[in-house]
mmCIF file of C-alpha atoms in Angstrom:
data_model
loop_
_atom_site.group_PDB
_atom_site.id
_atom_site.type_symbol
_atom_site.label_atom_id
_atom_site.label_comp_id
_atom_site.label_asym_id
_atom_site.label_seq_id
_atom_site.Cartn_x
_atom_site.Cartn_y
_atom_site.Cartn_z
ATOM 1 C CA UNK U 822 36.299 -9.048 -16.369
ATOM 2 C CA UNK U 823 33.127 -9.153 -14.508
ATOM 3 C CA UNK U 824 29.889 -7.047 -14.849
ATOM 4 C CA UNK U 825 30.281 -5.261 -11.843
ATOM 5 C CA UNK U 826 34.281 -5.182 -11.636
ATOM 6 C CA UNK U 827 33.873 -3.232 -15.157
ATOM 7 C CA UNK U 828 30.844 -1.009 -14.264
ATOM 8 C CA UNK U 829 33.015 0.182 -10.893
ATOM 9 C CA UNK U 830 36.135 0.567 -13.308
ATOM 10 C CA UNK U 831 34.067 3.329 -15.405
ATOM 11 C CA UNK U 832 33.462 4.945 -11.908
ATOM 12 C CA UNK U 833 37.328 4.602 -11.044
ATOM 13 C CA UNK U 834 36.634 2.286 -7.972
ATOM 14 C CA UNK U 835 39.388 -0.109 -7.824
ATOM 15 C CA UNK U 836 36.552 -2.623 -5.924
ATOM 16 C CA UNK U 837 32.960 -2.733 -5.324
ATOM 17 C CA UNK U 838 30.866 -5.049 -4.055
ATOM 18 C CA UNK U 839 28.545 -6.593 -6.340
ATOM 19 C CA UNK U 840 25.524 -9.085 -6.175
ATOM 20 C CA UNK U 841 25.281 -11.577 -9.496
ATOM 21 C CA UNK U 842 21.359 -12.902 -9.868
ATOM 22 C CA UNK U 843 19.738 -15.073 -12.187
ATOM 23 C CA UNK U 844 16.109 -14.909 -11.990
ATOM 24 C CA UNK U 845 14.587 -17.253 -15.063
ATOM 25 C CA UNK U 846 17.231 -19.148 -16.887
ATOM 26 C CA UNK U 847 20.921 -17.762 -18.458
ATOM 27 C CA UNK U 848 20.380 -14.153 -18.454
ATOM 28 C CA UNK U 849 22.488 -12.498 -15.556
ATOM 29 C CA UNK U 850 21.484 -9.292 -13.551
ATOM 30 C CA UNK U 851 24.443 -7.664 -11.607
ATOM 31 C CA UNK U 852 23.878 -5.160 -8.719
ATOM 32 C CA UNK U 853 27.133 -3.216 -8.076
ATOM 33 C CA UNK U 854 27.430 -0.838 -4.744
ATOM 34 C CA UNK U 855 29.462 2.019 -5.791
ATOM 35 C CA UNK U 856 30.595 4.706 -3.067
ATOM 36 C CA UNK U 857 33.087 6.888 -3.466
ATOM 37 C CA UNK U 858 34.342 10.352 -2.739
ATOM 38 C CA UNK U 859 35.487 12.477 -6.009
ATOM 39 C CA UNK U 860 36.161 15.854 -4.010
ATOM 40 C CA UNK U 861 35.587 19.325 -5.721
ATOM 41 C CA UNK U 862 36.995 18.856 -9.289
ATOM 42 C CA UNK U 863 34.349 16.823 -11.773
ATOM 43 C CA UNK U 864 35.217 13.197 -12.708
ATOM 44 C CA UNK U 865 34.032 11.966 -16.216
ATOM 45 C CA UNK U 866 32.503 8.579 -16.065
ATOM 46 C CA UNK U 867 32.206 6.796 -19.628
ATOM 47 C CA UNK U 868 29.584 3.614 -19.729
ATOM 48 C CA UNK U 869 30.337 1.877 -23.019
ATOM 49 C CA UNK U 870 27.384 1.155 -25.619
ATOM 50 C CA UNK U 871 25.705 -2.531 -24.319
ATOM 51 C CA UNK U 872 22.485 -4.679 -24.962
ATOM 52 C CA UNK U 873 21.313 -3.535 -21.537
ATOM 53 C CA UNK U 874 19.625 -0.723 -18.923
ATOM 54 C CA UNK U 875 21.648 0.535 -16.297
ATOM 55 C CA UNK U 876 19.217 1.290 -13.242
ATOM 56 C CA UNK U 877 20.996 3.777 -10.815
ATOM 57 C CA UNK U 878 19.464 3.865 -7.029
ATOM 58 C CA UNK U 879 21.424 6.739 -5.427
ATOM 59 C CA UNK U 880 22.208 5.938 -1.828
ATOM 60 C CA UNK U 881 22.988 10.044 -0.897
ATOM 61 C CA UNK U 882 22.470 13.248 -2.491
ATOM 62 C CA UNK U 883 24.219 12.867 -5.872
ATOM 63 C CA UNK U 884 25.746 16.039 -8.003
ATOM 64 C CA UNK U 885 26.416 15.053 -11.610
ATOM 65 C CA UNK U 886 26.123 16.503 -15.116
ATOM 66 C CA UNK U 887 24.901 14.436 -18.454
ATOM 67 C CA UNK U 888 27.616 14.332 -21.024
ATOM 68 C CA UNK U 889 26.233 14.870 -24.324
ATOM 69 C CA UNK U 890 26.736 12.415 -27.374
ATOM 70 C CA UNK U 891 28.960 15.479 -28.815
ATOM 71 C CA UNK U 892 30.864 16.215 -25.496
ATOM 72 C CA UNK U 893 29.019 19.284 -24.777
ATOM 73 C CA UNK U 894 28.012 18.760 -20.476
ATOM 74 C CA UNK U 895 24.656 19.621 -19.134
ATOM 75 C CA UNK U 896 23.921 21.848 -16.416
ATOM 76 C CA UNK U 897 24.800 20.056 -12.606
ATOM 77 C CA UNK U 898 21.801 18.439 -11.688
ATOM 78 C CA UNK U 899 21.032 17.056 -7.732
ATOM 79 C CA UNK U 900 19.414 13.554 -7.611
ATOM 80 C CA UNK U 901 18.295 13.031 -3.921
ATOM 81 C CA UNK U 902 18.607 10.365 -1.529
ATOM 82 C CA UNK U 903 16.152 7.674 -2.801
ATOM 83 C CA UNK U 904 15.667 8.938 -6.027
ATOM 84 C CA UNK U 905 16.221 6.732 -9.379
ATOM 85 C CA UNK U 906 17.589 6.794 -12.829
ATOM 86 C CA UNK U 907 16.701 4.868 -15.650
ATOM 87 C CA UNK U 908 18.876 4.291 -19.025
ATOM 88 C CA UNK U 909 19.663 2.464 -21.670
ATOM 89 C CA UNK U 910 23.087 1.534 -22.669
ATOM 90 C CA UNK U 911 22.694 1.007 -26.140
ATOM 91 C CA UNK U 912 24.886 3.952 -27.262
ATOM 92 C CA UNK U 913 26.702 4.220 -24.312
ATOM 93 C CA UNK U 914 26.559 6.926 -21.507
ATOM 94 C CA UNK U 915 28.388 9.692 -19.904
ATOM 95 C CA UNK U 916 28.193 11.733 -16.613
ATOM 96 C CA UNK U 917 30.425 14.010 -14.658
ATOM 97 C CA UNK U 918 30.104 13.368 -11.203
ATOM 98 C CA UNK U 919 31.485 15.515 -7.966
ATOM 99 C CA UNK U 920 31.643 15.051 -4.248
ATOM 100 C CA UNK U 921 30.458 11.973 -2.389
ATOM 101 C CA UNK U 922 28.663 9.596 -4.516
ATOM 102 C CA UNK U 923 26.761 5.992 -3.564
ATOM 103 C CA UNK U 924 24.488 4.493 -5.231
ATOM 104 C CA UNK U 925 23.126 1.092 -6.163
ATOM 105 C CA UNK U 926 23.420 -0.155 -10.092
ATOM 106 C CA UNK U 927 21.654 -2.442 -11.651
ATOM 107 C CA UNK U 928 22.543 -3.874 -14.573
ATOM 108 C CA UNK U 929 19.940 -5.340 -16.448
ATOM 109 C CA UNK U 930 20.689 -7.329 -20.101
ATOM 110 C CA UNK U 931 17.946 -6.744 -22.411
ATOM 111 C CA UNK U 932 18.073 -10.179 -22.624
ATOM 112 C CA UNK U 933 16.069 -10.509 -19.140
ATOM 113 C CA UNK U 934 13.236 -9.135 -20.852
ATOM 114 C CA UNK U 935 12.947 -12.194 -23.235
ATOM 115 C CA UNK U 936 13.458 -14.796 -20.789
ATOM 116 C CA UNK U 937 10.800 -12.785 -19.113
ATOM 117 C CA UNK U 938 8.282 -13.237 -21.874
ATOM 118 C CA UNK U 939 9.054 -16.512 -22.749
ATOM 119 C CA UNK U 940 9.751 -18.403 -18.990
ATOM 120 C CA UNK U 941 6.745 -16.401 -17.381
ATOM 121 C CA UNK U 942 4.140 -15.487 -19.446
ATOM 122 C CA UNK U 943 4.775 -12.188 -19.845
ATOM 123 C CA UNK U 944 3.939 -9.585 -22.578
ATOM 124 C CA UNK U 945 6.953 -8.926 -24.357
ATOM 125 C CA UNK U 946 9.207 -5.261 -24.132
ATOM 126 C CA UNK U 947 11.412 -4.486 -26.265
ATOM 127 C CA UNK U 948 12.695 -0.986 -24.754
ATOM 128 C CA UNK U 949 12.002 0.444 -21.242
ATOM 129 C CA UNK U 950 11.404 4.318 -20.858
ATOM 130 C CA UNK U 951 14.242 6.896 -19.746
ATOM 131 C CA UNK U 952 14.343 8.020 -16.196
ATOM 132 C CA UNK U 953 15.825 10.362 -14.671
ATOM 133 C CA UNK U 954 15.490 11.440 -10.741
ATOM 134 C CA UNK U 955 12.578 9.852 -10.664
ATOM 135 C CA UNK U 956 10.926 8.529 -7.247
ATOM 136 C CA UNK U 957 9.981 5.021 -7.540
ATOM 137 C CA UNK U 958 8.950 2.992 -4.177
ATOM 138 C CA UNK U 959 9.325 -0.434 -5.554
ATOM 139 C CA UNK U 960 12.881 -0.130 -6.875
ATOM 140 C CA UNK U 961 13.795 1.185 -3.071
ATOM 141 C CA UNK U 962 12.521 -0.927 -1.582
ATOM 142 C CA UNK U 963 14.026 -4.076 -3.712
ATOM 143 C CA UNK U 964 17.596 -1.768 -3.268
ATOM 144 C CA UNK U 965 16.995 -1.816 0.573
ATOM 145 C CA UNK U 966 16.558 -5.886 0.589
ATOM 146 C CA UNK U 967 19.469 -6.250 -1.112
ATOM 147 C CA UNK U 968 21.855 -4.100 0.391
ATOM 148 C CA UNK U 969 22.061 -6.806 3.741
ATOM 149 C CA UNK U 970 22.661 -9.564 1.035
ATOM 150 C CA UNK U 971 26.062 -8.540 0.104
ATOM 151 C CA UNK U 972 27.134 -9.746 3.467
ATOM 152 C CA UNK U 973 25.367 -12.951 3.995
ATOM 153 C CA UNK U 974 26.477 -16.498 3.333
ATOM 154 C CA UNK U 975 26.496 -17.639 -0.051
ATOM 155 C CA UNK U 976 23.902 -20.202 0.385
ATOM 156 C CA UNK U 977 21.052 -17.904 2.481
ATOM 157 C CA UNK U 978 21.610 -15.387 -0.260
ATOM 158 C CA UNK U 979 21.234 -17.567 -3.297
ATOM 159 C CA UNK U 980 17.778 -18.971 -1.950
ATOM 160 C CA UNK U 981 16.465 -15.458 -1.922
ATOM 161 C CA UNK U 982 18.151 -13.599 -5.314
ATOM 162 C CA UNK U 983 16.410 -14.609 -8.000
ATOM 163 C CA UNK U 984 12.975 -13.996 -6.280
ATOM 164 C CA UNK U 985 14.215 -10.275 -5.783
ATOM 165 C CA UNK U 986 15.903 -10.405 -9.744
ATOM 166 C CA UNK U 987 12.699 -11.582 -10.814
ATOM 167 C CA UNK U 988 10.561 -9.052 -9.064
ATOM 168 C CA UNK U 989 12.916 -5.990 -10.163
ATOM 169 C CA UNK U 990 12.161 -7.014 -13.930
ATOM 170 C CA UNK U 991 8.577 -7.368 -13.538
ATOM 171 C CA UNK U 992 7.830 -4.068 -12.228
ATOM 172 C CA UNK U 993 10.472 -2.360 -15.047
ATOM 173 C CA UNK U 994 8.678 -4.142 -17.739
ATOM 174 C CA UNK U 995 4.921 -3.086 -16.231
ATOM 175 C CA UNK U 996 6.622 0.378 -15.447
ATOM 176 C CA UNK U 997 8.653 1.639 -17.636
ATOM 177 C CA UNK U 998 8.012 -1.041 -20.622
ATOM 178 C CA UNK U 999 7.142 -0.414 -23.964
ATOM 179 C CA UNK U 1000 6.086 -3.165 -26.896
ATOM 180 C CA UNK U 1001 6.188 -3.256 -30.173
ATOM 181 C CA UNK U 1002 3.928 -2.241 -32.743
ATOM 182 C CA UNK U 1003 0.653 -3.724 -31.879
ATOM 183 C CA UNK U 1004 -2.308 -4.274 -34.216
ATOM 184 C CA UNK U 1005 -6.183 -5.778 -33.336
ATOM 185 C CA UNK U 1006 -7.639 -8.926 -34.506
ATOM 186 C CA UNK U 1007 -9.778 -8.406 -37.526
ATOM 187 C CA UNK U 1008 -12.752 -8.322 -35.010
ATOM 188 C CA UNK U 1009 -11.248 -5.278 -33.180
ATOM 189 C CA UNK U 1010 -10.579 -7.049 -30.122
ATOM 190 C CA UNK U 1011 -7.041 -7.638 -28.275
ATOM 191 C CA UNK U 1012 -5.602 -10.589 -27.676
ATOM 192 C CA UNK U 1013 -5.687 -12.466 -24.062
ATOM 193 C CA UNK U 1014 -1.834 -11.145 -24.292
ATOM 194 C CA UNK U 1015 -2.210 -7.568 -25.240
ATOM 195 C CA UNK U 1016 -5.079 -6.868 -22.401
ATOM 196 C CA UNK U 1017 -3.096 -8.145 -20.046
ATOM 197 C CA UNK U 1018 0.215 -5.699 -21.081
ATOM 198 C CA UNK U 1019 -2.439 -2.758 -20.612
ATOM 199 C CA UNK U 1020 -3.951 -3.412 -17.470
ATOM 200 C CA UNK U 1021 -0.336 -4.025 -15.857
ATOM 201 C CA UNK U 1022 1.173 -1.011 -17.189
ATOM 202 C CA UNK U 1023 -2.019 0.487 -15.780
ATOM 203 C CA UNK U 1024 -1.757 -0.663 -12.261
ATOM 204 C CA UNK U 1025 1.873 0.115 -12.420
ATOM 205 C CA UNK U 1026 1.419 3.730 -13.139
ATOM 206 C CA UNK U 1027 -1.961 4.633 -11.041
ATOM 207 C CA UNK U 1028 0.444 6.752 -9.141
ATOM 208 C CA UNK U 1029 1.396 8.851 -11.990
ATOM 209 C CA UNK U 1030 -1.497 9.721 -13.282
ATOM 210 C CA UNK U 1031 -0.856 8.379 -17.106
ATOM 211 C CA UNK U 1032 -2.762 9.651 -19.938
ATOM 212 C CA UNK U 1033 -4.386 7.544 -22.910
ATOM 213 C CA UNK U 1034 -1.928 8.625 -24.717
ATOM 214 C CA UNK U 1035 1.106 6.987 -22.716
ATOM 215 C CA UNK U 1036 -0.678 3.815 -22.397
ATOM 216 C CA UNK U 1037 -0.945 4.065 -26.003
ATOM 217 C CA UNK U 1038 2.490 4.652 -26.330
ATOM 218 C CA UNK U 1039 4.176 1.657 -23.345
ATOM 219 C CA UNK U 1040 1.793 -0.926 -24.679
ATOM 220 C CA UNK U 1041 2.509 -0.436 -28.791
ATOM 221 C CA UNK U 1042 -0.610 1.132 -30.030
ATOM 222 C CA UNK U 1043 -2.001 3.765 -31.652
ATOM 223 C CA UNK U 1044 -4.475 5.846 -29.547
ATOM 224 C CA UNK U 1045 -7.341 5.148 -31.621
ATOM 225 C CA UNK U 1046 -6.701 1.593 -31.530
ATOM 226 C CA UNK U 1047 -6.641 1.248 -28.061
ATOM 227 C CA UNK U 1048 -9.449 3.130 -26.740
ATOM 228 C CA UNK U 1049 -11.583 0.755 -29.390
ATOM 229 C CA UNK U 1050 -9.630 -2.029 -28.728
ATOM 230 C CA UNK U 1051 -10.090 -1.919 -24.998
ATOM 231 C CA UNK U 1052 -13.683 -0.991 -25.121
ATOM 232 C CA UNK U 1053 -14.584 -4.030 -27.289
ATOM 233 C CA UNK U 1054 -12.541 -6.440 -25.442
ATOM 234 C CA UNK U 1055 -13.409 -5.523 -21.945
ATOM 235 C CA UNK U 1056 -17.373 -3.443 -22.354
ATOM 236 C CA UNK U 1057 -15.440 -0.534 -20.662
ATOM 237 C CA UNK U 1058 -12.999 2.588 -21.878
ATOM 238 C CA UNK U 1059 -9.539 3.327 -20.983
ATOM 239 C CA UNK U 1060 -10.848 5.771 -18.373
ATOM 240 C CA UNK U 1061 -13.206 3.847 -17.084
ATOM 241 C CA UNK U 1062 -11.212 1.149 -16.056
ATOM 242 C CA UNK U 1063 -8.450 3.391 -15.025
ATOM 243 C CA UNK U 1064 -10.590 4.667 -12.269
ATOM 244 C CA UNK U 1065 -12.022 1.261 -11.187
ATOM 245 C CA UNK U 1066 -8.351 0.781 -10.331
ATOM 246 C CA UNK U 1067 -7.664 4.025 -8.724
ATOM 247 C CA UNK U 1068 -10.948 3.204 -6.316
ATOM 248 C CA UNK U 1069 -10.165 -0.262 -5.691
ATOM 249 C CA UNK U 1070 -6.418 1.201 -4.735
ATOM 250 C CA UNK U 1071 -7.949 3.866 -2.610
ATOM 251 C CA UNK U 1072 -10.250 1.450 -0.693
ATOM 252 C CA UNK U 1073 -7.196 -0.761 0.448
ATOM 253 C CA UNK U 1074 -4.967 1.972 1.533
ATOM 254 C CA UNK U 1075 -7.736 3.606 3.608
ATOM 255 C CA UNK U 1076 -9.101 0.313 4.850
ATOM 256 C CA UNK U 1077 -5.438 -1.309 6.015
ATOM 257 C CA UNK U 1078 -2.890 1.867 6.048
ATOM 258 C CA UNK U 1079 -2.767 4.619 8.038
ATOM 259 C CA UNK U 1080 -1.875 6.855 5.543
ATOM 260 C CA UNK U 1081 -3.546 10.223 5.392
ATOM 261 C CA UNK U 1082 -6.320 11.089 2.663
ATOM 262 C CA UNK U 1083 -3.403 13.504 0.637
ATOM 263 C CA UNK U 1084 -1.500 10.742 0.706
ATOM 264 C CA UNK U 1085 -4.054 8.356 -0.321
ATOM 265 C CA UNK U 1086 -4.777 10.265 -2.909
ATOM 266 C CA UNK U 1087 -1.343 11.266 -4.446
ATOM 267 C CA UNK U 1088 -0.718 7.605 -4.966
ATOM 268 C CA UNK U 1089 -4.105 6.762 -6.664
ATOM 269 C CA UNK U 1090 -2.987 9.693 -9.211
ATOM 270 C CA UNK U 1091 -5.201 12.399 -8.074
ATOM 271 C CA UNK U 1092 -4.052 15.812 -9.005
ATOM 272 C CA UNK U 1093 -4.317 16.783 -5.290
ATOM 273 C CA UNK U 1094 -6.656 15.868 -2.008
ATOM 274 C CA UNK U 1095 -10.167 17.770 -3.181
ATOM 275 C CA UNK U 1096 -10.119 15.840 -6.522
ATOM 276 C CA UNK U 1097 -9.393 12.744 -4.937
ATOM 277 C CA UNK U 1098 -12.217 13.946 -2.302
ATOM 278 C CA UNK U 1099 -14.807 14.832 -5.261
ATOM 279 C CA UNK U 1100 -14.138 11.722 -7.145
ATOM 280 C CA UNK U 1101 -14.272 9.296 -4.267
ATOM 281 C CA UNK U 1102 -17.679 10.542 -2.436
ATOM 282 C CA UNK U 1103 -19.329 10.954 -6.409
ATOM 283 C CA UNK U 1104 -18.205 7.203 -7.002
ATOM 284 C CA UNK U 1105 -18.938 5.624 -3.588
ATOM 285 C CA UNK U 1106 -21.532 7.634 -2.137
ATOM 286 C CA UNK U 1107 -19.496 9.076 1.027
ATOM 287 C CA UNK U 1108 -16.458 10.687 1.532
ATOM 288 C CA UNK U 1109 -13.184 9.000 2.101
ATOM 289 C CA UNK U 1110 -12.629 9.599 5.769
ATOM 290 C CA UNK U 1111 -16.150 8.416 6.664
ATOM 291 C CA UNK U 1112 -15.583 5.304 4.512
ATOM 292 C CA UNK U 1113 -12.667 4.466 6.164
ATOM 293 C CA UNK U 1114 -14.061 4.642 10.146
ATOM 294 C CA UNK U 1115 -16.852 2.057 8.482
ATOM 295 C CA UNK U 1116 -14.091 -0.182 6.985
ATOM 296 C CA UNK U 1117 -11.177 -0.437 8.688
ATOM 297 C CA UNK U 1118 -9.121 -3.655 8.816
#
């Protein structure tokens, strides 16, 4: 039985349409459009334990509870309209869903992470972080390209998958990627590699405002190690560079967006629009507003 044909069997959807992409090589990605209306009483949905992440991107407001390794069922939980979870199937998973449910899922062999490493040059991941409910731009946007494709000829749509497969694992591995254990050269530099794993994961997160520790943690390092690490490697800390990137982010969007200066700053990672404000006009020399009427694009 196919991916998707099993993955809509667990939701008890007799058929679901379902998008089959291969990005790098042999490693298959399957995209499976589930919608369907349980009514009031709870439905128990059993995902059996697989070498792969199950990426959910729900379509509508979503009501489900978490079923617990030992049966016992979390409280009901709402995951809006746009909103994303994040899993891995290793052991298996379990929900209990009510009402109308659609979403997008993804799923994603771990497999795609090696070819992705090996075929592309990218750092390797070995697990990617759980999500849950979690508002992620990229992944919605990638979920709103595809859902046309499940309609269009064969041959327009096989021209354009595996670009879109390839650019949903990128951004999980920079996202929500984590590495092995990591360790320095004896002269307490990283490797070409192992700077470039912490500057994506960087960039990836700006919006989230990650702490050393978390970088520490995605890229396979101990805390120590990195902050020494980077500051040998690149003449700069973790923090420093970390705001180089949030400035060079904010210039962009307030050069060639229209967004306003709270939003500006919420997805640089500023706590709120006065500290993005403060930090800006301290770093550049005038505030963000008055930048932008000199540099608009």
């Amino acid at each position: 039985m196919a991916v998707g044909d099993r993955i809509a069997a667990c939701f008890g959807i007799d058929a679901a349409r379902a998008l089959v992409i291969r990005p790098l090589h042999e490693a298959k990605l399957s995209v499976v459009h589930l919608d369907h209306v349980y009514g009031d009483a709870e439905h128990p949905v059993f995902l059996p334990a697989d070498d792969a992440f199950l990426v959910m991107l729900y379509l509508v407001d979503v009501d489900h509870r978490d079923i617990c390794p030992d049966q016992t069922v979390a409280a009901l939980k709402t995951y809006p309209k746009g909103s994303v979870c994040l899993i891995s199937l290793r052991y298996g998973a379990a929900i209990s869903i009510s009402g109308h449910f659609e979403a997008l899922a993804f799923h994603i062999p771990s497999s795609q992470f090696a070819e992705l490493a090996e075929e592309a040059g990218e750092p390797r991941v070995d697990d990617l972080a759980t999500c849950r409910g979690i508002d992620d731009q990229v992944i919605r946007n990638i979920g709103g390209a595809l859902m046309p494709m499940f309609d269009m000829p064969d041959e327009v749509r096989d021209q354009l998958l595996p670009h879109i497969g390839l650019a949903l694992n990128a951004h999980l591995a920079h996202r929500y990627g984590r590495s092995p254990a990591q360790r320095l050269s004896a002269s307490g530099r990283l490797s070409p590699m192992q700077e470039k794993r912490i500057k994506a994961y960087m960039v990836a997160n700006l919006s989230a405002n990650v702490t050393v520790d978390q970088i520490a943690d995605a890229t396979g390092f101990s805390v120590d190690e990195l902050r020494s690490g980077f500051l040998n490697t690149t003449g700069q800390s973790v923090a420093e560079r970390m705001s180089a990137y949030r400035m060079t982010r904010a210039k962009s969007q307030l050069s060639r967006t229209g967004d306003t200066i709270a939003q500006v700053a919420a997805t640089c990672g500023f706590a709120d629009e006065d500290a993005f404000i403060d930090t800006f006009s301290k770093t550049v020399g005038t505030a963000p507003a008055e930048w932008r009427a000199h540099n608009r694009h």
